[in-house]
mmCIF file of N, CA and C in Angstrom:
data_model
loop_
_atom_site.group_PDB
_atom_site.id
_atom_site.type_symbol
_atom_site.label_atom_id
_atom_site.label_comp_id
_atom_site.label_asym_id
_atom_site.label_seq_id
_atom_site.Cartn_x
_atom_site.Cartn_y
_atom_site.Cartn_z
ATOM 1 N N MET T 16 44.178 20.335 21.927
ATOM 2 C CA MET T 16 44.907 19.138 22.287
ATOM 3 C C MET T 16 45.535 19.309 23.667
ATOM 4 N N ASP T 17 45.311 18.324 24.520
ATOM 5 C CA ASP T 17 45.923 18.341 25.842
ATOM 6 C C ASP T 17 47.351 17.828 25.752
ATOM 7 N N LYS T 18 48.193 18.327 26.634
ATOM 8 C CA LYS T 18 49.562 17.833 26.730
ATOM 9 C C LYS T 18 49.658 17.047 28.029
ATOM 10 N N PHE T 19 50.123 15.809 27.927
ATOM 11 C CA PHE T 19 50.174 14.943 29.095
ATOM 12 C C PHE T 19 51.598 14.796 29.607
ATOM 13 N N HIS T 20 51.742 14.349 30.849
ATOM 14 C CA HIS T 20 53.046 14.204 31.491
ATOM 15 C C HIS T 20 53.739 12.893 31.138
ATOM 16 N N VAL T 21 53.065 12.007 30.421
ATOM 17 C CA VAL T 21 53.664 10.736 29.997
ATOM 18 C C VAL T 21 53.405 10.536 28.515
ATOM 19 N N LYS T 22 54.219 9.700 27.890
ATOM 20 C CA LYS T 22 54.004 9.380 26.480
ATOM 21 C C LYS T 22 54.293 7.901 26.247
ATOM 22 N N LYS T 23 53.890 7.419 25.106
ATOM 23 C CA LYS T 23 54.053 6.013 24.756
ATOM 24 C C LYS T 23 55.520 5.605 24.882
ATOM 25 N N GLY T 24 55.759 4.464 25.538
ATOM 26 C CA GLY T 24 57.113 3.964 25.697
ATOM 27 C C GLY T 24 57.755 4.321 27.027
ATOM 28 N N ASP T 25 57.167 5.253 27.781
ATOM 29 C CA ASP T 25 57.715 5.644 29.088
ATOM 30 C C ASP T 25 57.533 4.518 30.101
ATOM 31 N N GLU T 26 58.458 4.438 31.051
ATOM 32 C CA GLU T 26 58.323 3.542 32.196
ATOM 33 C C GLU T 26 57.546 4.305 33.259
ATOM 34 N N VAL T 27 56.422 3.734 33.730
ATOM 35 C CA VAL T 27 55.568 4.438 34.688
ATOM 36 C C VAL T 27 55.289 3.576 35.913
ATOM 37 N N VAL T 28 54.846 4.247 36.985
ATOM 38 C CA VAL T 28 54.417 3.595 38.220
ATOM 39 C C VAL T 28 52.982 4.028 38.475
ATOM 40 N N VAL T 29 52.129 3.069 38.850
ATOM 41 C CA VAL T 29 50.746 3.393 39.198
ATOM 42 C C VAL T 29 50.755 3.897 40.642
ATOM 43 N N ILE T 30 50.213 5.095 40.865
ATOM 44 C CA ILE T 30 50.285 5.715 42.191
ATOM 45 C C ILE T 30 48.955 5.704 42.936
ATOM 46 N N ALA T 31 47.879 5.229 42.298
ATOM 47 C CA ALA T 31 46.580 5.176 42.973
ATOM 48 C C ALA T 31 45.731 4.072 42.362
ATOM 49 N N GLY T 32 44.795 3.575 43.146
ATOM 50 C CA GLY T 32 43.871 2.566 42.657
ATOM 51 C C GLY T 32 44.262 1.166 43.088
ATOM 52 N N THR T 33 43.576 0.176 42.549
ATOM 53 C CA THR T 33 43.797 -1.213 42.950
ATOM 54 C C THR T 33 45.158 -1.741 42.517
ATOM 55 N N GLU T 34 45.747 -1.146 41.514
ATOM 56 C CA GLU T 34 47.037 -1.596 40.989
ATOM 57 C C GLU T 34 48.196 -0.751 41.515
ATOM 58 N N LYS T 35 47.991 -0.048 42.620
ATOM 59 C CA LYS T 35 48.989 0.878 43.177
ATOM 60 C C LYS T 35 50.332 0.181 43.402
ATOM 61 N N GLY T 36 51.404 0.861 42.966
ATOM 62 C CA GLY T 36 52.748 0.344 43.166
ATOM 63 C C GLY T 36 53.296 -0.450 41.999
ATOM 64 N N LYS T 37 52.459 -0.857 41.057
ATOM 65 C CA LYS T 37 52.926 -1.644 39.915
ATOM 66 C C LYS T 37 53.632 -0.753 38.901
ATOM 67 N N ARG T 38 54.651 -1.323 38.262
ATOM 68 C CA ARG T 38 55.418 -0.611 37.240
ATOM 69 C C ARG T 38 55.214 -1.290 35.903
ATOM 70 N N GLY T 39 55.364 -0.515 34.850
ATOM 71 C CA GLY T 39 55.276 -1.081 33.514
ATOM 72 C C GLY T 39 55.540 -0.026 32.466
ATOM 73 N N LYS T 40 55.642 -0.505 31.226
ATOM 74 C CA LYS T 40 55.884 0.373 30.097
ATOM 75 C C LYS T 40 54.546 0.786 29.505
ATOM 76 N N LEU T 41 54.436 2.047 29.088
ATOM 77 C CA LEU T 41 53.198 2.523 28.478
ATOM 78 C C LEU T 41 53.055 1.953 27.071
ATOM 79 N N ILE T 42 51.956 1.298 26.824
ATOM 80 C CA ILE T 42 51.685 0.736 25.502
ATOM 81 C C ILE T 42 50.972 1.763 24.627
ATOM 82 N N ALA T 43 50.010 2.486 25.229
ATOM 83 C CA ALA T 43 49.234 3.455 24.459
ATOM 84 C C ALA T 43 48.696 4.551 25.367
ATOM 85 N N VAL T 44 48.462 5.717 24.773
ATOM 86 C CA VAL T 44 47.822 6.838 25.463
ATOM 87 C C VAL T 44 46.540 7.148 24.700
ATOM 88 N N LEU T 45 45.411 7.044 25.386
ATOM 89 C CA LEU T 45 44.111 7.342 24.775
ATOM 90 C C LEU T 45 43.753 8.779 25.138
ATOM 91 N N ARG T 46 44.017 9.677 24.222
ATOM 92 C CA ARG T 46 43.938 11.107 24.518
ATOM 93 C C ARG T 46 42.523 11.573 24.855
ATOM 94 N N LYS T 47 41.536 11.145 24.078
ATOM 95 C CA LYS T 47 40.170 11.630 24.303
ATOM 96 C C LYS T 47 39.615 11.182 25.640
ATOM 97 N N GLN T 48 39.912 9.943 26.040
ATOM 98 C CA GLN T 48 39.409 9.431 27.315
ATOM 99 C C GLN T 48 40.317 9.775 28.480
ATOM 100 N N GLN T 49 41.493 10.352 28.219
ATOM 101 C CA GLN T 49 42.504 10.676 29.233
ATOM 102 C C GLN T 49 42.886 9.436 30.023
ATOM 103 N N ARG T 50 43.147 8.334 29.294
ATOM 104 C CA ARG T 50 43.507 7.076 29.922
ATOM 105 C C ARG T 50 44.742 6.509 29.236
ATOM 106 N N VAL T 51 45.429 5.608 29.932
ATOM 107 C CA VAL T 51 46.623 4.975 29.381
ATOM 108 C C VAL T 51 46.521 3.465 29.555
ATOM 109 N N ILE T 52 47.244 2.736 28.714
ATOM 110 C CA ILE T 52 47.343 1.285 28.833
ATOM 111 C C ILE T 52 48.780 0.983 29.223
ATOM 112 N N VAL T 53 48.951 0.325 30.387
ATOM 113 C CA VAL T 53 50.272 0.017 30.926
ATOM 114 C C VAL T 53 50.479 -1.495 30.856
ATOM 115 N N GLU T 54 51.659 -1.897 30.407
ATOM 116 C CA GLU T 54 51.993 -3.310 30.237
ATOM 117 C C GLU T 54 51.915 -4.049 31.577
ATOM 118 N N GLY T 55 51.075 -5.106 31.632
ATOM 119 C CA GLY T 55 50.962 -5.946 32.819
ATOM 120 C C GLY T 55 50.130 -5.384 33.953
ATOM 121 N N VAL T 56 49.423 -4.279 33.726
ATOM 122 C CA VAL T 56 48.630 -3.644 34.773
ATOM 123 C C VAL T 56 47.155 -3.657 34.376
ATOM 124 N N GLN T 57 46.276 -3.856 35.363
ATOM 125 C CA GLN T 57 44.823 -3.837 35.152
ATOM 126 C C GLN T 57 44.387 -4.903 34.142
ATOM 127 N N MET T 58 44.852 -6.134 34.360
ATOM 128 C CA MET T 58 44.560 -7.219 33.426
ATOM 129 C C MET T 58 43.068 -7.564 33.463
ATOM 130 N N ILE T 59 42.477 -7.693 32.281
ATOM 131 C CA ILE T 59 41.069 -8.062 32.145
ATOM 132 C C ILE T 59 40.968 -9.282 31.242
ATOM 133 N N LYS T 60 39.874 -10.000 31.362
ATOM 134 C CA LYS T 60 39.654 -11.180 30.525
ATOM 135 C C LYS T 60 38.632 -10.847 29.448
ATOM 136 N N ARG T 61 38.989 -11.126 28.189
ATOM 137 C CA ARG T 61 38.086 -10.903 27.061
ATOM 138 C C ARG T 61 37.668 -12.266 26.518
ATOM 139 N N HIS T 62 36.384 -12.492 26.390
ATOM 140 C CA HIS T 62 35.882 -13.736 25.832
ATOM 141 C C HIS T 62 35.826 -13.596 24.318
ATOM 142 N N GLN T 63 36.510 -14.496 23.636
ATOM 143 C CA GLN T 63 36.665 -14.432 22.186
ATOM 144 C C GLN T 63 35.721 -15.441 21.522
ATOM 145 N N ARG T 64 35.013 -15.013 20.505
ATOM 146 C CA ARG T 64 34.164 -15.928 19.736
ATOM 147 C C ARG T 64 35.010 -16.894 18.945
ATOM 148 N N LYS T 65 34.369 -17.933 18.463
ATOM 149 C CA LYS T 65 35.060 -18.844 17.549
ATOM 150 C C LYS T 65 35.434 -18.088 16.287
ATOM 151 N N ASN T 66 36.687 -18.235 15.864
ATOM 152 C CA ASN T 66 37.122 -17.664 14.596
ATOM 153 C C ASN T 66 38.327 -18.462 14.114
ATOM 154 N N GLN T 67 38.966 -18.020 13.046
ATOM 155 C CA GLN T 67 40.053 -18.818 12.491
ATOM 156 C C GLN T 67 41.248 -18.901 13.430
ATOM 157 N N GLN T 68 41.545 -17.841 14.156
ATOM 158 C CA GLN T 68 42.663 -17.890 15.101
ATOM 159 C C GLN T 68 42.348 -18.771 16.310
ATOM 160 N N HIS T 69 41.085 -18.767 16.752
ATOM 161 C CA HIS T 69 40.649 -19.530 17.920
ATOM 162 C C HIS T 69 39.437 -20.376 17.535
ATOM 163 N N PRO T 70 39.659 -21.561 16.946
ATOM 164 C CA PRO T 70 38.524 -22.366 16.472
ATOM 165 C C PRO T 70 37.581 -22.822 17.590
ATOM 166 N N GLN T 71 38.073 -22.930 18.833
ATOM 167 C CA GLN T 71 37.221 -23.324 19.948
ATOM 168 C C GLN T 71 36.683 -22.116 20.715
ATOM 169 N N GLY T 72 37.109 -20.907 20.336
ATOM 170 C CA GLY T 72 36.835 -19.731 21.145
ATOM 171 C C GLY T 72 37.909 -19.672 22.224
ATOM 172 N N ALA T 73 38.017 -18.587 22.940
ATOM 173 C CA ALA T 73 39.070 -18.478 23.944
ATOM 174 C C ALA T 73 38.748 -17.373 24.936
ATOM 175 N N ILE T 74 39.446 -17.429 26.055
ATOM 176 C CA ILE T 74 39.409 -16.344 27.027
ATOM 177 C C ILE T 74 40.805 -15.742 27.012
ATOM 178 N N ILE T 75 40.901 -14.494 26.570
ATOM 179 C CA ILE T 75 42.186 -13.826 26.384
ATOM 180 C C ILE T 75 42.365 -12.790 27.484
ATOM 181 N N GLU T 76 43.543 -12.804 28.124
ATOM 182 C CA GLU T 76 43.850 -11.781 29.121
ATOM 183 C C GLU T 76 44.623 -10.668 28.463
ATOM 184 N N ARG T 77 44.187 -9.437 28.696
ATOM 185 C CA ARG T 77 44.897 -8.286 28.144
ATOM 186 C C ARG T 77 44.795 -7.115 29.108
ATOM 187 N N GLU T 78 45.547 -6.066 28.814
ATOM 188 C CA GLU T 78 45.586 -4.912 29.703
ATOM 189 C C GLU T 78 44.349 -4.043 29.529
ATOM 190 N N GLY T 79 43.828 -3.559 30.650
ATOM 191 C CA GLY T 79 42.764 -2.576 30.626
ATOM 192 C C GLY T 79 43.373 -1.185 30.722
ATOM 193 N N THR T 80 42.547 -0.180 30.895
ATOM 194 C CA THR T 80 43.047 1.196 30.943
ATOM 195 C C THR T 80 43.104 1.696 32.380
ATOM 196 N N VAL T 81 43.977 2.675 32.589
ATOM 197 C CA VAL T 81 44.137 3.354 33.880
ATOM 198 C C VAL T 81 44.047 4.848 33.586
ATOM 199 N N HIS T 82 43.398 5.604 34.459
ATOM 200 C CA HIS T 82 43.312 7.043 34.235
ATOM 201 C C HIS T 82 44.707 7.655 34.316
ATOM 202 N N ILE T 83 44.949 8.632 33.468
ATOM 203 C CA ILE T 83 46.291 9.215 33.345
ATOM 204 C C ILE T 83 46.750 9.899 34.625
ATOM 205 N N SER T 84 45.812 10.346 35.462
ATOM 206 C CA SER T 84 46.194 10.992 36.723
ATOM 207 C C SER T 84 46.709 9.986 37.743
ATOM 208 N N ASN T 85 46.494 8.695 37.496
ATOM 209 C CA ASN T 85 46.922 7.666 38.445
ATOM 210 C C ASN T 85 48.280 7.067 38.103
ATOM 211 N N VAL T 86 48.990 7.628 37.126
ATOM 212 C CA VAL T 86 50.323 7.135 36.793
ATOM 213 C C VAL T 86 51.342 8.275 36.881
ATOM 214 N N MET T 87 52.593 7.892 37.164
ATOM 215 C CA MET T 87 53.684 8.854 37.265
ATOM 216 C C MET T 87 54.909 8.223 36.618
ATOM 217 N N ARG T 88 55.721 9.040 35.937
ATOM 218 C CA ARG T 88 56.940 8.515 35.336
ATOM 219 C C ARG T 88 57.823 7.904 36.411
ATOM 220 N N ALA T 89 58.438 6.769 36.116
ATOM 221 C CA ALA T 89 59.193 6.003 37.111
ATOM 222 C C ALA T 89 60.373 6.796 37.662
ATOM 223 N N GLU T 90 61.100 7.529 36.801
ATOM 224 C CA GLU T 90 62.256 8.271 37.302
ATOM 225 C C GLU T 90 61.842 9.380 38.271
ATOM 226 N N LYS T 91 60.704 10.014 38.014
ATOM 227 C CA LYS T 91 60.201 11.044 38.921
ATOM 228 C C LYS T 91 59.760 10.416 40.243
ATOM 229 N N PHE T 92 59.117 9.256 40.154
ATOM 230 C CA PHE T 92 58.668 8.530 41.346
ATOM 231 C C PHE T 92 59.861 8.113 42.201
ATOM 232 N N ASP T 93 60.914 7.592 41.567
ATOM 233 C CA ASP T 93 62.110 7.156 42.294
ATOM 234 C C ASP T 93 62.819 8.341 42.947
ATOM 235 N N ALA T 94 62.891 9.466 42.247
ATOM 236 C CA ALA T 94 63.517 10.665 42.810
ATOM 237 C C ALA T 94 62.736 11.156 44.021
ATOM 238 N N ARG T 95 61.421 11.111 43.924
ATOM 239 C CA ARG T 95 60.570 11.544 45.034
ATOM 240 C C ARG T 95 60.742 10.607 46.232
ATOM 241 N N ALA T 96 60.826 9.305 45.976
ATOM 242 C CA ALA T 96 61.002 8.320 47.057
ATOM 243 C C ALA T 96 62.351 8.491 47.735
ATOM 244 N N ALA T 97 63.396 8.790 46.949
ATOM 245 C CA ALA T 97 64.729 8.988 47.512
ATOM 246 C C ALA T 97 64.770 10.246 48.372
ATOM 247 N N LYS T 98 64.063 11.271 47.940
ATOM 248 C CA LYS T 98 64.037 12.536 48.704
ATOM 249 C C LYS T 98 63.287 12.361 50.018
ATOM 250 N N ARG T 99 62.222 11.542 50.004
ATOM 251 C CA ARG T 99 61.414 11.334 51.196
ATOM 252 C C ARG T 99 62.094 10.427 52.222
ATOM 253 N N ALA T 100 62.951 9.527 51.746
ATOM 254 C CA ALA T 100 63.625 8.594 52.658
ATOM 255 C C ALA T 100 64.552 9.381 53.588
ATOM 256 N N PRO T 101 64.606 9.009 54.851
ATOM 257 C CA PRO T 101 65.485 9.738 55.776
ATOM 258 C C PRO T 101 66.951 9.478 55.435
ATOM 259 N N GLN T 102 67.730 10.549 55.378
ATOM 260 C CA GLN T 102 69.146 10.415 55.077
ATOM 261 C C GLN T 102 69.898 10.007 56.339
ATOM 262 N N ALA T 103 70.694 8.931 56.223
ATOM 263 C CA ALA T 103 71.524 8.500 57.355
ATOM 264 C C ALA T 103 72.858 9.237 57.269
ATOM 265 N N ALA T 104 73.175 10.003 58.285
ATOM 266 C CA ALA T 104 74.405 10.807 58.235
ATOM 267 C C ALA T 104 75.538 10.168 59.005
#
């Protein structure tokens, strides 16, 4: 079993890729694929067949996955940004 630097419920920042800079809460960690699902990030459209919930069918937007190496815990990211900013004396 791998041990990851983030877990479900953490506030994270995306540090690489098309969604760089976005923040959100971790919804799930997919351990085998080494990917995470972040709230409001990497939105994809799923086409839904007709069923009882959607009698006409529907296009549903939901979160896609992001590789775990492309996210960082928000508090660590903020601390790093504060350290990098020039101190005004």
